[in-house]
Amino acid sequence: MSPNDTHKSANAQWGGRFTSGPSEVMERINASIGFDQRFFAHDIAGSRAHARMLVAQGILSDEDGQAIEDGLDKISQEIESGGFDFSAALEDIHMNIESRLRELVGDAAGRLHTARSRNDQVATDFRLWVRDEIDAIDAQLQGLQAALIEKADAHAGTIMPGFTHLQTAQPVTFGHHLLAYVEMFGRDRGRLADARARLNESPLGAGALAGTSFPIDREATAASLGFDRPMANSLDAVSDRDFALEFLSTTAICATHVSRFAEELVVWCSHGFGFISLSDAYTTGSSMMPQKRNPDAAELSRAKTGRVYGALIGLLTVMKGLPLAYSKDMQEDKEPVFDAADSLSLALAATAGMVTDMTAVPENMMAAAGKGHSTATDLADWLVRVAGVPFRDAHGITGAVVALADKKGVTLAELSLAEMQGVDERISAEVFDVLTVEASVASRTSFGGTAPDNVRAAVAAARSLFLTPARSE
């Protein structure tokens, strides 16, 4: 095709008002086919639904309707097999498909566009695509939860230090720690489900911005595409992208949880902790230091979060100053959403793989759990519960006992009874029953606590809540 032919082809899409074709720069900035071809299946599905509705309403003949169906079948096969020639001169996925359809079926292809605009077409495609991505990410999150639950069950009684400010606080179990992320990812799934429910309205039939004078049936096309209802306002239908923003918001929160867990994997793998090990499947070596095993999969999962955040801020910025209805600015809505979905999906796959792959090192966890006077709170609780000391006073007494242990370079359990009674005479020999990390963990039986029996019950509850078919429907 010559440059002039290219200009004529592009010009034809805009109608007879324009007497010359766009410059190369204009063609490049205006074209979206380089990325929106990902919509091909959704665009074809929307065209099928629209064509069938036009036939049912007597707007399109049965013959034209069947020709369009057959042509769309052919185009779908060509794209899936890699035999479709996408053209930047045709701007977008809609015109690429329509142009090929015209080659295949003639004038019937032009009649397909009756009572619709590329504005409602792209809004429909985009909602269908985001809906599919939500379903795919939900399935990934469920798989990640399953991996975490299995690992938590295996380590319901494996003791590790619990931290605040990354300082040893109180002993917990490894299973309890992993189940915290099961809950976080469960809320992510809930946010995705909420976003899905809100986006599941059909823009198709809204036209360019004002609806159409043709007697279309928007309820029929909405039902055909699996939407709950058509959108109620034609201006809103073509001009808002809050569904994409909500999707990005939920993926950003989810990516935060992925990043936090990835950070823990990085820390736990370090020689300073040594709580877990990862195999060669999820680590790399150093080009200079042969002893290194770097947790690159965790680090890259952590880094993907920045891309997701950037996508959200980018689209918020695009949308913030747009008057109703459609503006070409909204062509910039797709690439960041595609990138965010791809980035999160890859990070989730890597994270689920690392959870399955990682091997806990219980002896290192136990050794660390006993450091930093992690049972100090148990001493304070014992003073309240057994000796009847007000908690604020018990807190001060415990602080003095901790200071004594620090001075002597021993743990609380290694202090003698006489040494502790030198701080407060109400301390009795019974206190030694609560000063071990095992006793501390076993005592945390309140709902949501870290006691091993609690963790096992929480594992069963999580399986029922998150992994049953009803949760994912």
PDB file of N, CA and C in Angstrom, residues 39 100 105 118 151 166 171 207 219 222 233 241 252 368 470:
ATOM      1  N   PHE A  39      -8.065  -6.980  22.645  1.00  0.00           N
ATOM      2  CA  PHE A  39      -9.516  -6.999  22.777  1.00  0.00           C
ATOM      3  C   PHE A  39     -10.210  -7.825  21.700  1.00  0.00           C
ATOM      4  N   ARG A 100     -11.560  -6.062   7.619  1.00  0.00           N
ATOM      5  CA  ARG A 100     -11.436  -7.443   7.157  1.00  0.00           C
ATOM      6  C   ARG A 100     -12.807  -8.060   6.907  1.00  0.00           C
ATOM      7  N   VAL A 105     -17.327 -10.177   3.526  1.00  0.00           N
ATOM      8  CA  VAL A 105     -18.780 -10.276   3.329  1.00  0.00           C
ATOM      9  C   VAL A 105     -19.380  -9.073   2.618  1.00  0.00           C
ATOM     10  N   ARG A 118     -17.814   3.548  17.844  1.00  0.00           N
ATOM     11  CA  ARG A 118     -16.605   2.996  18.465  1.00  0.00           C
ATOM     12  C   ARG A 118     -16.527   3.372  19.940  1.00  0.00           C
ATOM     13  N   LYS A 151       0.803 -25.037  53.592  1.00  0.00           N
ATOM     14  CA  LYS A 151       2.050 -24.819  54.328  1.00  0.00           C
ATOM     15  C   LYS A 151       1.752 -24.470  55.785  1.00  0.00           C
ATOM     16  N   LEU A 166      10.056  -4.884  63.303  1.00  0.00           N
ATOM     17  CA  LEU A 166      11.079  -5.868  62.970  1.00  0.00           C
ATOM     18  C   LEU A 166      11.962  -6.185  64.177  1.00  0.00           C
ATOM     19  N   PRO A 171       6.535 -14.810  70.691  1.00  0.00           N
ATOM     20  CA  PRO A 171       6.592 -15.981  69.815  1.00  0.00           C
ATOM     21  C   PRO A 171       5.230 -16.277  69.198  1.00  0.00           C
ATOM     22  N   GLY A 207     -24.183   4.339  21.856  1.00  0.00           N
ATOM     23  CA  GLY A 207     -23.781   5.138  20.708  1.00  0.00           C
ATOM     24  C   GLY A 207     -22.582   5.998  21.015  1.00  0.00           C
ATOM     25  N   GLU A 219     -31.273  -4.505  26.498  1.00  0.00           N
ATOM     26  CA  GLU A 219     -31.381  -5.598  27.478  1.00  0.00           C
ATOM     27  C   GLU A 219     -30.892  -6.905  26.865  1.00  0.00           C
ATOM     28  N   ALA A 222     -27.059  -6.886  26.484  1.00  0.00           N
ATOM     29  CA  ALA A 222     -26.448  -7.003  27.808  1.00  0.00           C
ATOM     30  C   ALA A 222     -26.492  -8.452  28.281  1.00  0.00           C
ATOM     31  N   ASN A 233     -27.304   5.483  31.539  1.00  0.00           N
ATOM     32  CA  ASN A 233     -27.108   6.803  30.953  1.00  0.00           C
ATOM     33  C   ASN A 233     -26.068   6.704  29.849  1.00  0.00           C
ATOM     34  N   ARG A 241     -14.358   5.700  33.150  1.00  0.00           N
ATOM     35  CA  ARG A 241     -13.499   4.525  33.266  1.00  0.00           C
ATOM     36  C   ARG A 241     -13.292   4.180  34.738  1.00  0.00           C
ATOM     37  N   ALA A 252      -3.669  -2.692  43.032  1.00  0.00           N
ATOM     38  CA  ALA A 252      -2.616  -2.008  43.786  1.00  0.00           C
ATOM     39  C   ALA A 252      -2.575  -2.488  45.225  1.00  0.00           C
ATOM     40  N   ALA A 368      15.621 -18.218  67.216  1.00  0.00           N
ATOM     41  CA  ALA A 368      15.340 -16.784  67.153  1.00  0.00           C
ATOM     42  C   ALA A 368      14.165 -16.409  68.043  1.00  0.00           C
ATOM     43  N   ALA A 470     -18.113 -22.751  46.121  1.00  0.00           N
ATOM     44  CA  ALA A 470     -19.062 -21.652  46.285  1.00  0.00           C
ATOM     45  C   ALA A 470     -18.344 -20.317  46.395  1.00  0.00           C
TER      46      ALA A 470
END
